[in-house]
Every structure is written in C-alpha cells, then in structure tokens.
mmCIF file of C-alpha atoms (C1' of nucleotides) in Angstrom:
data_model
loop_
_atom_site.group_PDB
_atom_site.id
_atom_site.type_symbol
_atom_site.label_atom_id
_atom_site.label_comp_id
_atom_site.label_asym_id
_atom_site.label_seq_id
_atom_site.Cartn_x
_atom_site.Cartn_y
_atom_site.Cartn_z
ATOM 1 C CA UNK A 9 4.174 -33.855 -35.508
ATOM 2 C CA UNK A 10 3.047 -33.430 -38.972
ATOM 3 C CA UNK A 11 5.368 -32.181 -41.755
ATOM 4 C CA UNK A 12 4.783 -29.009 -43.845
ATOM 5 C CA UNK A 13 2.739 -29.796 -46.738
ATOM 6 C CA UNK A 14 4.559 -29.744 -50.180
ATOM 7 C CA UNK A 15 3.074 -28.986 -53.597
ATOM 8 C CA UNK A 16 1.253 -32.006 -55.029
ATOM 9 C CA UNK A 17 1.691 -33.349 -58.299
ATOM 10 C CA UNK A 18 -1.472 -31.927 -59.725
ATOM 11 C CA UNK A 19 -0.891 -28.455 -58.025
ATOM 12 C CA UNK A 20 2.622 -28.524 -59.937
ATOM 13 C CA UNK A 21 0.781 -28.049 -63.109
ATOM 14 C CA UNK A 22 -0.540 -24.825 -62.032
ATOM 15 C CA UNK A 23 2.513 -23.679 -60.772
ATOM 16 C CA UNK A 24 4.301 -24.433 -63.898
ATOM 17 C CA UNK A 25 1.560 -22.366 -65.827
ATOM 18 C CA UNK A 26 2.120 -19.329 -63.573
ATOM 19 C CA UNK A 27 6.068 -19.668 -63.802
ATOM 20 C CA UNK A 28 5.504 -19.565 -67.722
ATOM 21 C CA UNK A 29 3.344 -16.337 -67.251
ATOM 22 C CA UNK A 30 2.118 -14.246 -64.440
ATOM 23 C CA UNK A 31 -0.154 -12.945 -63.310
ATOM 24 C CA UNK A 32 -2.755 -14.646 -64.846
ATOM 25 C CA UNK A 33 -6.694 -14.874 -64.283
ATOM 26 C CA UNK A 34 -8.032 -18.337 -63.222
ATOM 27 C CA UNK A 35 -9.622 -18.304 -66.443
ATOM 28 C CA UNK A 36 -6.563 -18.184 -68.355
ATOM 29 C CA UNK A 37 -5.200 -20.823 -66.213
ATOM 30 C CA UNK A 38 -8.089 -23.200 -66.581
ATOM 31 C CA UNK A 39 -8.016 -22.635 -70.370
ATOM 32 C CA UNK A 40 -4.323 -23.828 -70.506
ATOM 33 C CA UNK A 41 -4.861 -26.685 -68.295
ATOM 34 C CA UNK A 42 -8.010 -27.875 -69.759
ATOM 35 C CA UNK A 43 -5.998 -28.786 -72.942
ATOM 36 C CA UNK A 44 -3.287 -30.534 -71.438
ATOM 37 C CA UNK A 45 -4.920 -32.412 -68.380
ATOM 38 C CA UNK A 46 -8.363 -33.705 -68.315
ATOM 39 C CA UNK A 47 -9.656 -31.606 -65.734
ATOM 40 C CA UNK A 48 -12.918 -29.704 -64.963
ATOM 41 C CA UNK A 49 -12.653 -25.978 -64.303
ATOM 42 C CA UNK A 50 -13.854 -26.537 -60.834
ATOM 43 C CA UNK A 51 -11.015 -28.780 -60.309
ATOM 44 C CA UNK A 52 -8.349 -26.255 -61.640
ATOM 45 C CA UNK A 53 -9.792 -23.879 -59.322
ATOM 46 C CA UNK A 54 -9.670 -25.988 -56.372
ATOM 47 C CA UNK A 55 -6.023 -26.490 -57.174
ATOM 48 C CA UNK A 56 -5.578 -22.831 -57.375
ATOM 49 C CA UNK A 57 -7.158 -22.154 -54.080
ATOM 50 C CA UNK A 58 -5.100 -24.780 -52.312
ATOM 51 C CA UNK A 59 -1.977 -23.120 -53.722
ATOM 52 C CA UNK A 60 -3.105 -19.935 -52.083
ATOM 53 C CA UNK A 61 -3.904 -21.636 -48.791
ATOM 54 C CA UNK A 62 -0.300 -22.858 -49.026
ATOM 55 C CA UNK A 63 1.189 -19.515 -49.573
ATOM 56 C CA UNK A 64 2.531 -20.887 -52.667
ATOM 57 C CA UNK A 65 0.375 -18.556 -54.991
ATOM 58 C CA UNK A 66 -0.506 -14.967 -54.247
ATOM 59 C CA UNK A 67 -3.089 -12.796 -56.193
ATOM 60 C CA UNK A 68 -4.344 -9.315 -56.830
ATOM 61 C CA UNK A 69 -7.745 -8.332 -57.337
ATOM 62 C CA UNK A 70 -8.821 -6.617 -60.780
ATOM 63 C CA UNK A 71 -12.288 -5.653 -59.938
ATOM 64 C CA UNK A 72 -14.233 -8.921 -59.261
ATOM 65 C CA UNK A 73 -11.663 -11.123 -60.718
ATOM 66 C CA UNK A 74 -8.249 -12.295 -59.328
ATOM 67 C CA UNK A 75 -5.327 -12.293 -61.246
ATOM 68 C CA UNK A 76 -2.569 -15.007 -59.709
ATOM 69 C CA UNK A 77 1.150 -15.080 -59.378
ATOM 70 C CA UNK A 78 3.559 -17.628 -57.830
ATOM 71 C CA UNK A 79 5.189 -16.750 -54.566
ATOM 72 C CA UNK A 80 7.573 -19.790 -54.758
ATOM 73 C CA UNK A 81 10.774 -19.684 -57.051
ATOM 74 C CA UNK A 82 10.848 -22.182 -59.837
ATOM 75 C CA UNK A 83 14.321 -23.504 -59.483
ATOM 76 C CA UNK A 84 14.041 -23.772 -55.757
ATOM 77 C CA UNK A 85 11.138 -25.975 -55.962
ATOM 78 C CA UNK A 86 12.816 -28.123 -58.677
ATOM 79 C CA UNK A 87 15.615 -28.350 -56.455
ATOM 80 C CA UNK A 88 13.472 -29.242 -53.532
ATOM 81 C CA UNK A 89 11.758 -32.098 -55.350
ATOM 82 C CA UNK A 90 15.304 -33.321 -56.550
ATOM 83 C CA UNK A 91 16.284 -33.421 -53.112
ATOM 84 C CA UNK A 92 13.458 -35.415 -51.951
ATOM 85 C CA UNK A 93 13.969 -37.953 -54.496
ATOM 86 C CA UNK A 94 17.545 -38.158 -53.425
ATOM 87 C CA UNK A 95 16.489 -38.422 -49.870
ATOM 88 C CA UNK A 96 14.165 -41.265 -50.656
ATOM 89 C CA UNK A 97 16.744 -43.472 -52.316
ATOM 90 C CA UNK A 98 19.590 -42.371 -50.081
ATOM 91 C CA UNK A 99 22.151 -45.088 -49.689
ATOM 92 C CA UNK A 100 21.305 -46.597 -53.041
ATOM 93 C CA UNK A 101 22.925 -46.678 -56.314
ATOM 94 C CA UNK A 102 22.389 -43.123 -57.624
ATOM 95 C CA UNK A 103 23.851 -44.062 -60.905
ATOM 96 C CA UNK A 104 20.839 -46.014 -62.555
ATOM 97 C CA UNK A 105 18.843 -42.830 -61.813
ATOM 98 C CA UNK A 106 21.147 -40.680 -63.396
ATOM 99 C CA UNK A 107 21.507 -42.805 -66.253
ATOM 100 C CA UNK A 108 17.722 -42.546 -66.749
ATOM 101 C CA UNK A 109 17.716 -39.067 -66.734
ATOM 102 C CA UNK A 110 20.569 -38.524 -69.074
ATOM 103 C CA UNK A 111 18.902 -41.226 -71.393
ATOM 104 C CA UNK A 112 15.423 -39.831 -71.324
ATOM 105 C CA UNK A 113 15.847 -36.278 -71.293
ATOM 106 C CA UNK A 114 16.579 -33.957 -74.318
ATOM 107 C CA UNK A 115 19.760 -32.040 -73.478
ATOM 108 C CA UNK A 116 21.412 -29.632 -75.686
ATOM 109 C CA UNK A 117 25.124 -30.290 -76.760
ATOM 110 C CA UNK A 118 26.211 -27.438 -74.453
ATOM 111 C CA UNK A 119 24.281 -28.906 -71.657
ATOM 112 C CA UNK A 120 25.998 -32.397 -72.007
ATOM 113 C CA UNK A 121 29.549 -30.556 -72.361
ATOM 114 C CA UNK A 122 28.719 -28.789 -69.038
ATOM 115 C CA UNK A 123 27.708 -31.930 -67.461
ATOM 116 C CA UNK A 124 30.754 -33.656 -68.516
ATOM 117 C CA UNK A 125 32.814 -30.964 -67.035
ATOM 118 C CA UNK A 126 31.057 -31.362 -63.768
ATOM 119 C CA UNK A 127 31.934 -34.990 -63.805
ATOM 120 C CA UNK A 128 35.523 -34.250 -64.567
ATOM 121 C CA UNK A 129 35.874 -31.971 -61.591
ATOM 122 C CA UNK A 130 34.412 -34.464 -59.433
ATOM 123 C CA UNK A 131 36.794 -37.199 -60.346
ATOM 124 C CA UNK B 6 -10.956 -42.419 -62.192
ATOM 125 C CA UNK B 7 -8.253 -42.973 -59.333
ATOM 126 C CA UNK B 8 -4.808 -43.884 -60.388
ATOM 127 C CA UNK B 9 -2.894 -46.753 -58.729
ATOM 128 C CA UNK B 10 -1.443 -46.003 -55.704
ATOM 129 C CA UNK B 11 2.490 -46.008 -55.332
ATOM 130 C CA UNK B 12 5.019 -46.578 -52.704
ATOM 131 C CA UNK B 13 5.004 -43.497 -50.143
ATOM 132 C CA UNK B 14 7.895 -42.119 -48.840
ATOM 133 C CA UNK B 15 7.769 -43.775 -45.364
ATOM 134 C CA UNK B 16 7.045 -47.163 -47.101
ATOM 135 C CA UNK B 17 10.355 -46.534 -49.394
ATOM 136 C CA UNK B 18 12.250 -46.790 -45.877
ATOM 137 C CA UNK B 19 10.941 -50.464 -45.712
ATOM 138 C CA UNK B 20 11.461 -51.332 -49.107
ATOM 139 C CA UNK B 21 15.055 -50.113 -49.018
ATOM 140 C CA UNK B 22 15.515 -52.614 -45.895
ATOM 141 C CA UNK B 23 14.162 -55.545 -47.807
ATOM 142 C CA UNK B 24 15.918 -54.739 -50.970
ATOM 143 C CA UNK B 25 19.229 -54.722 -48.860
ATOM 144 C CA UNK B 26 18.493 -58.112 -47.355
ATOM 145 C CA UNK B 27 15.474 -60.503 -47.714
ATOM 146 C CA UNK B 28 13.519 -62.186 -46.327
ATOM 147 C CA UNK B 29 13.564 -60.644 -42.933
ATOM 148 C CA UNK B 30 11.215 -60.724 -40.136
ATOM 149 C CA UNK B 31 9.192 -57.950 -38.990
ATOM 150 C CA UNK B 32 11.421 -57.662 -35.889
ATOM 151 C CA UNK B 33 14.594 -57.283 -37.798
ATOM 152 C CA UNK B 34 12.900 -54.686 -40.099
ATOM 153 C CA UNK B 35 11.753 -52.845 -36.907
ATOM 154 C CA UNK B 36 15.271 -53.117 -35.327
ATOM 155 C CA UNK B 37 17.087 -51.679 -38.463
ATOM 156 C CA UNK B 38 14.561 -48.783 -38.878
ATOM 157 C CA UNK B 39 13.926 -47.725 -35.158
ATOM 158 C CA UNK B 40 17.475 -46.574 -35.468
ATOM 159 C CA UNK B 41 17.236 -44.387 -38.587
ATOM 160 C CA UNK B 42 13.639 -42.848 -38.314
ATOM 161 C CA UNK B 43 11.965 -41.960 -35.103
ATOM 162 C CA UNK B 44 9.140 -44.416 -35.686
ATOM 163 C CA UNK B 45 7.409 -46.675 -33.169
ATOM 164 C CA UNK B 46 7.245 -50.412 -33.814
ATOM 165 C CA UNK B 47 3.795 -50.398 -34.467
ATOM 166 C CA UNK B 48 4.181 -47.654 -37.260
ATOM 167 C CA UNK B 49 6.792 -49.895 -38.994
ATOM 168 C CA UNK B 50 4.431 -52.612 -38.744
ATOM 169 C CA UNK B 51 1.559 -50.634 -40.300
ATOM 170 C CA UNK B 52 4.020 -49.708 -43.258
ATOM 171 C CA UNK B 53 4.813 -53.295 -43.647
ATOM 172 C CA UNK B 54 1.186 -54.264 -43.640
ATOM 173 C CA UNK B 55 0.405 -51.644 -46.413
ATOM 174 C CA UNK B 56 3.128 -52.771 -48.683
ATOM 175 C CA UNK B 57 1.801 -56.304 -48.551
ATOM 176 C CA UNK B 58 -1.521 -54.854 -49.241
ATOM 177 C CA UNK B 59 -0.087 -53.272 -52.524
ATOM 178 C CA UNK B 60 1.540 -56.209 -53.476
ATOM 179 C CA UNK B 61 4.818 -54.721 -53.041
ATOM 180 C CA UNK B 62 6.040 -57.069 -50.272
ATOM 181 C CA UNK B 63 5.343 -60.636 -49.786
ATOM 182 C CA UNK B 64 5.912 -63.060 -46.930
ATOM 183 C CA UNK B 65 6.353 -66.566 -46.149
ATOM 184 C CA UNK B 66 5.122 -68.046 -42.662
ATOM 185 C CA UNK B 67 7.826 -69.339 -40.490
ATOM 186 C CA UNK B 68 5.673 -70.878 -37.719
ATOM 187 C CA UNK B 69 3.868 -67.973 -36.261
ATOM 188 C CA UNK B 70 6.205 -65.298 -37.753
ATOM 189 C CA UNK B 71 6.235 -63.915 -41.053
ATOM 190 C CA UNK B 72 9.376 -63.231 -43.272
ATOM 191 C CA UNK B 73 8.947 -60.573 -45.890
ATOM 192 C CA UNK B 74 10.614 -59.878 -48.934
ATOM 193 C CA UNK B 75 9.978 -57.398 -51.578
ATOM 194 C CA UNK B 76 8.067 -58.276 -55.012
ATOM 195 C CA UNK B 77 9.000 -55.194 -56.856
ATOM 196 C CA UNK B 78 12.629 -54.621 -58.179
ATOM 197 C CA UNK B 79 14.383 -51.939 -56.813
ATOM 198 C CA UNK B 80 15.752 -50.499 -60.136
ATOM 199 C CA UNK B 81 12.534 -50.395 -61.561
ATOM 200 C CA UNK B 82 11.072 -48.572 -58.610
ATOM 201 C CA UNK B 83 13.618 -46.085 -58.660
ATOM 202 C CA UNK B 84 13.093 -45.552 -62.467
ATOM 203 C CA UNK B 85 9.505 -44.910 -61.746
ATOM 204 C CA UNK B 86 10.322 -42.351 -59.279
ATOM 205 C CA UNK B 87 12.767 -40.916 -61.399
ATOM 206 C CA UNK B 88 10.248 -40.530 -64.301
ATOM 207 C CA UNK B 89 7.527 -39.201 -62.039
ATOM 208 C CA UNK B 90 9.789 -36.362 -61.319
ATOM 209 C CA UNK B 91 10.776 -35.671 -65.003
ATOM 210 C CA UNK B 92 7.052 -35.702 -65.632
ATOM 211 C CA UNK B 93 6.549 -33.037 -63.127
ATOM 212 C CA UNK B 94 9.144 -30.862 -64.237
ATOM 213 C CA UNK B 95 8.580 -31.597 -67.998
ATOM 214 C CA UNK B 96 8.977 -28.696 -70.259
ATOM 215 C CA UNK B 97 11.538 -27.352 -67.837
ATOM 216 C CA UNK B 98 15.166 -27.208 -67.593
ATOM 217 C CA UNK B 99 16.432 -30.410 -66.759
ATOM 218 C CA UNK B 100 20.229 -29.409 -66.530
ATOM 219 C CA UNK B 101 20.067 -27.498 -63.064
ATOM 220 C CA UNK B 102 18.515 -30.722 -61.807
ATOM 221 C CA UNK B 103 21.012 -32.810 -62.963
ATOM 222 C CA UNK B 104 23.802 -30.531 -61.777
ATOM 223 C CA UNK B 105 22.296 -30.964 -58.267
ATOM 224 C CA UNK B 106 22.383 -34.811 -58.564
ATOM 225 C CA UNK B 107 25.878 -34.770 -59.724
ATOM 226 C CA UNK B 108 27.135 -32.444 -57.133
ATOM 227 C CA UNK B 109 25.409 -33.470 -54.146
ATOM 228 C CA UNK B 110 25.819 -37.268 -54.595
ATOM 229 C CA UNK B 111 28.494 -39.635 -53.865
ATOM 230 C CA UNK B 112 29.624 -41.420 -56.962
ATOM 231 C CA UNK B 113 32.256 -44.061 -57.132
ATOM 232 C CA UNK B 114 34.962 -43.259 -59.834
ATOM 233 C CA UNK B 115 33.321 -46.237 -61.796
ATOM 234 C CA UNK B 116 29.923 -44.695 -61.729
ATOM 235 C CA UNK B 117 31.474 -41.405 -63.054
ATOM 236 C CA UNK B 118 33.290 -43.156 -65.786
ATOM 237 C CA UNK B 119 30.018 -44.909 -66.837
ATOM 238 C CA UNK B 120 27.943 -41.866 -66.759
ATOM 239 C CA UNK B 121 30.765 -39.992 -68.836
ATOM 240 C CA UNK B 122 30.353 -42.725 -71.324
ATOM 241 C CA UNK B 123 26.589 -42.423 -71.286
ATOM 242 C CA UNK B 124 27.061 -38.573 -72.166
ATOM 243 C CA UNK B 125 29.665 -39.425 -74.804
ATOM 244 C CA UNK B 126 27.379 -41.561 -76.723
ATOM 245 C CA UNK B 127 24.630 -39.042 -76.582
ATOM 246 C CA UNK B 128 26.197 -36.353 -78.075
ATOM 247 C "C1'" DC C 23 -2.814 -75.967 -17.608
ATOM 248 C "C1'" DT C 24 -2.765 -71.036 -17.305
ATOM 249 C "C1'" DT C 25 -0.473 -66.634 -17.196
ATOM 250 C "C1'" DT C 26 2.394 -63.928 -19.965
ATOM 251 C "C1'" DA C 27 4.926 -62.049 -23.621
ATOM 252 C "C1'" DA C 28 5.236 -61.715 -28.505
ATOM 253 C "C1'" DT C 29 3.195 -61.249 -33.124
ATOM 254 C "C1'" DT C 30 -0.300 -60.514 -36.183
ATOM 255 C "C1'" DA C 31 -4.754 -58.189 -37.477
ATOM 256 C "C1'" DT C 32 -8.009 -54.411 -36.835
ATOM 257 C "C1'" DT C 33 -9.327 -50.079 -35.946
ATOM 258 C "C1'" DA C 34 -8.015 -44.945 -35.208
ATOM 259 C "C1'" DC C 35 -7.937 -40.557 -36.596
ATOM 260 C "C1'" DA C 36 -6.186 -35.951 -38.649
ATOM 261 C "C1'" DC C 37 -4.395 -34.233 -42.608
ATOM 262 C "C1'" DA C 38 -3.352 -34.597 -47.689
ATOM 263 C "C1'" DT C 39 -4.934 -35.144 -52.631
ATOM 264 C "C1'" DG C 40 -7.838 -35.855 -56.649
ATOM 265 C "C1'" DT C 41 -11.637 -34.693 -58.179
ATOM 266 C "C1'" DA C 42 -15.376 -32.071 -58.297
ATOM 267 C "C1'" DA C 43 -20.498 -29.651 -57.027
ATOM 268 C "C1'" DT C 44 -23.057 -26.436 -54.869
ATOM 269 C "C1'" DC C 45 -23.827 -21.876 -52.918
ATOM 270 C "C1'" DC C 46 -23.476 -17.105 -52.787
ATOM 271 C "C1'" DA C 47 -22.586 -12.515 -54.751
ATOM 272 C "C1'" DT C 48 -21.895 -9.765 -58.574
ATOM 273 C "C1'" DT C 49 -22.048 -8.352 -63.477
ATOM 274 C "C1'" DT C 50 -24.259 -8.150 -67.739
ATOM 275 C "C1'" DG C 51 -27.719 -9.098 -71.164
ATOM 276 C "C1'" DT C 52 -32.537 -8.029 -72.146
ATOM 277 C "C1'" DA D 17 -35.244 -3.991 -63.068
ATOM 278 C "C1'" DC D 18 -34.890 -8.980 -63.366
ATOM 279 C "C1'" DA D 19 -32.732 -13.123 -64.991
ATOM 280 C "C1'" DA D 20 -29.022 -15.196 -66.397
ATOM 281 C "C1'" DA D 21 -24.069 -16.195 -66.366
ATOM 282 C "C1'" DT D 22 -19.907 -16.048 -64.185
ATOM 283 C "C1'" DG D 23 -16.473 -15.890 -60.870
ATOM 284 C "C1'" DG D 24 -14.972 -16.758 -55.948
ATOM 285 C "C1'" DA D 25 -16.142 -19.369 -51.447
ATOM 286 C "C1'" DT D 26 -17.574 -23.108 -49.250
ATOM 287 C "C1'" DT D 27 -18.511 -28.109 -48.895
ATOM 288 C "C1'" DA D 28 -18.080 -32.906 -50.250
ATOM 289 C "C1'" DC D 29 -16.393 -37.329 -50.635
ATOM 290 C "C1'" DA D 30 -13.336 -41.306 -51.529
ATOM 291 C "C1'" DT D 31 -8.621 -42.726 -51.060
ATOM 292 C "C1'" DG D 32 -3.649 -42.069 -49.446
ATOM 293 C "C1'" DT D 33 -0.331 -41.189 -45.715
ATOM 294 C "C1'" DG D 34 1.716 -40.545 -41.228
ATOM 295 C "C1'" DT D 35 1.483 -42.106 -37.019
ATOM 296 C "C1'" DA D 36 0.163 -45.237 -34.027
ATOM 297 C "C1'" DA D 37 -3.246 -47.924 -30.392
ATOM 298 C "C1'" DT D 38 -6.176 -51.697 -29.267
ATOM 299 C "C1'" DA D 39 -7.720 -56.456 -29.952
ATOM 300 C "C1'" DA D 40 -6.945 -61.152 -30.940
ATOM 301 C "C1'" DT D 41 -4.243 -65.017 -31.064
ATOM 302 C "C1'" DT D 42 -0.574 -68.083 -30.227
ATOM 303 C "C1'" DA D 43 3.724 -69.620 -28.646
ATOM 304 C "C1'" DA D 44 6.646 -69.868 -24.466
ATOM 305 C "C1'" DA D 45 7.336 -69.984 -19.553
ATOM 306 C "C1'" DG D 46 6.292 -71.391 -14.962
#
DNA sequence: CTTTAATTATTACACATGTAATCCATTTGT
DNA sequence: ACAAATGGATTACATGTGTAATAATTAAAG
C-alpha cells in the first residue's frame, strides 16, 4: 500500500510563492523563482503542474492563461512537516533539535517571551 | 547536478536502532523493527544495505554474519533534518512550529530548564 | 558428505522527485 | 494571412524510495 504523496521540497518553493500572493500567473511564479533557485522556466511549470495534480494548487482560466492559487493552508502544511520530523526522531532526544531551532532562527522578543511562557506552563 | 542523497524516512528507523545499540546483527535489527513497523524481514535488509551503500552504516564480519554499526552521528543527523525543515519554511513564521514542538513532545524537567536558559541568553 | 536452513547479494517494480525538452494550440506581430 | 512567440500538455530520463522476491552461498544438521 503506497502512502499519499506529500509536497516535495522543490514544490514547497512554489507553494510559498502562492501563499505569499495569489492568484498568480505561471509567468509571475516563474519570474519570482528564477531569481531564488537556479531553475529553468520549464522546471517551474512542471512543479506547478504536479501541485495541480496533487490538488495542492488550483487555477482559474483567464483567457488562454491560468492563474494559480493554493488549495492547502500554509499553517497546516507547516504543522504536517513538523509532525513528520517529530515522527522521524520519535523516541530520541528532542531537545537538541529544539536547541537548533532556538539558536538558528530569528525570533522577536515577543516570540521569545511567548515560548518561555509555553515552557513555564509545561513544567 | 544531482544533490547528495540523504537518509530516507524508512532508513531512519534502522539508524535509530543502531544509534540505540551497536553493533547489531541484521537479525537483531529485524527483530526490533518487525515489532514497530509492519515490514517484512527482506524489506529491512534492503534498508540496511542501502544505508551501507550510502556510507551511513558500516559492518564487521563475524564469521558469515555481519554486525552493523552507524557511521553517522545521531545529533548531526537530527540537526541536518532540522535545518532542512527550517530551510523549507524559511521566511515564514517559525513560532507556530516551535509551539507545536513544545506542546507535543515529552520533555524532561531538565530539558525544559535548559531550553529556558537558551531562550534567556537569546534575549 | 549431502540436504537444509540461514544469510548475504542481486534483481524487481511502481511511484516520487529533480530537472527539463518537445509538442501543440493559440495569440500576436508584420 | 502567415510566421513567430508564448503558454499549456505531454513526454523524458536518471535517481530515490517503499516494498519486497529470488538467487547464491555457506554453515549447520543429519
């Protein structure tokens, strides 16, 4: 039994563009991503098509062109990835992982305060 | 240009077994994993072999049998996965993700104290 | 020694993913 | 009206991954 396919790493880049603004034409998506990743336009179109196949992205026709928009919620996708990582290391020390996050990422003072509060309440 | 292959989700299960104790025979690994995942022994052996091909696992012969041990450090692998997730959601709110972690996972009081300290020092 | 059982090695096969190119239809410039 | 460009649809192809089965080898049992 094969498991439901998720959104691949490359496809995530497209989702992020659409979560940032939607709907957008493939041209617009291509323009944005060509700068960030070293991808050919054809490659980016393939990714868009795959996301449509996966029902992660929908589109409306505007004459001959399509305008794409996300069908999945950003926060839910992030949570799904997070849970996937948690599952992967389940049974192992979660702390070093968290430490990596806390050290590497830019958090606002408010974020930090809020996270501290979560930790307090867990004790 | 193809990127270096990582350790797949299924392979991680094998790594976890070996990080828990090593070296171990394939039989021992199979015995442990048959309980947790619904895998055939042949499947598990395939995973072990792939890890050997990837230089993630080494082995010493003990007569006709092999005893396997990890060649990669657990903490580093966890960090790599963590960074991969961070990259994936880069530019997006990291806080909800952290909140998920902090709420879902079981952390010891010592862990919590240590994490709080990390947060303090970041302020 | 020969048959059997256990282990490792090799092969299989469908679907996913990275990374595009080609084909086809339609719009647009001349 | 015709040619060129553009955008979507289809096809490509190597490698990775899940999930094993089969073949080859060798140790153990009789």
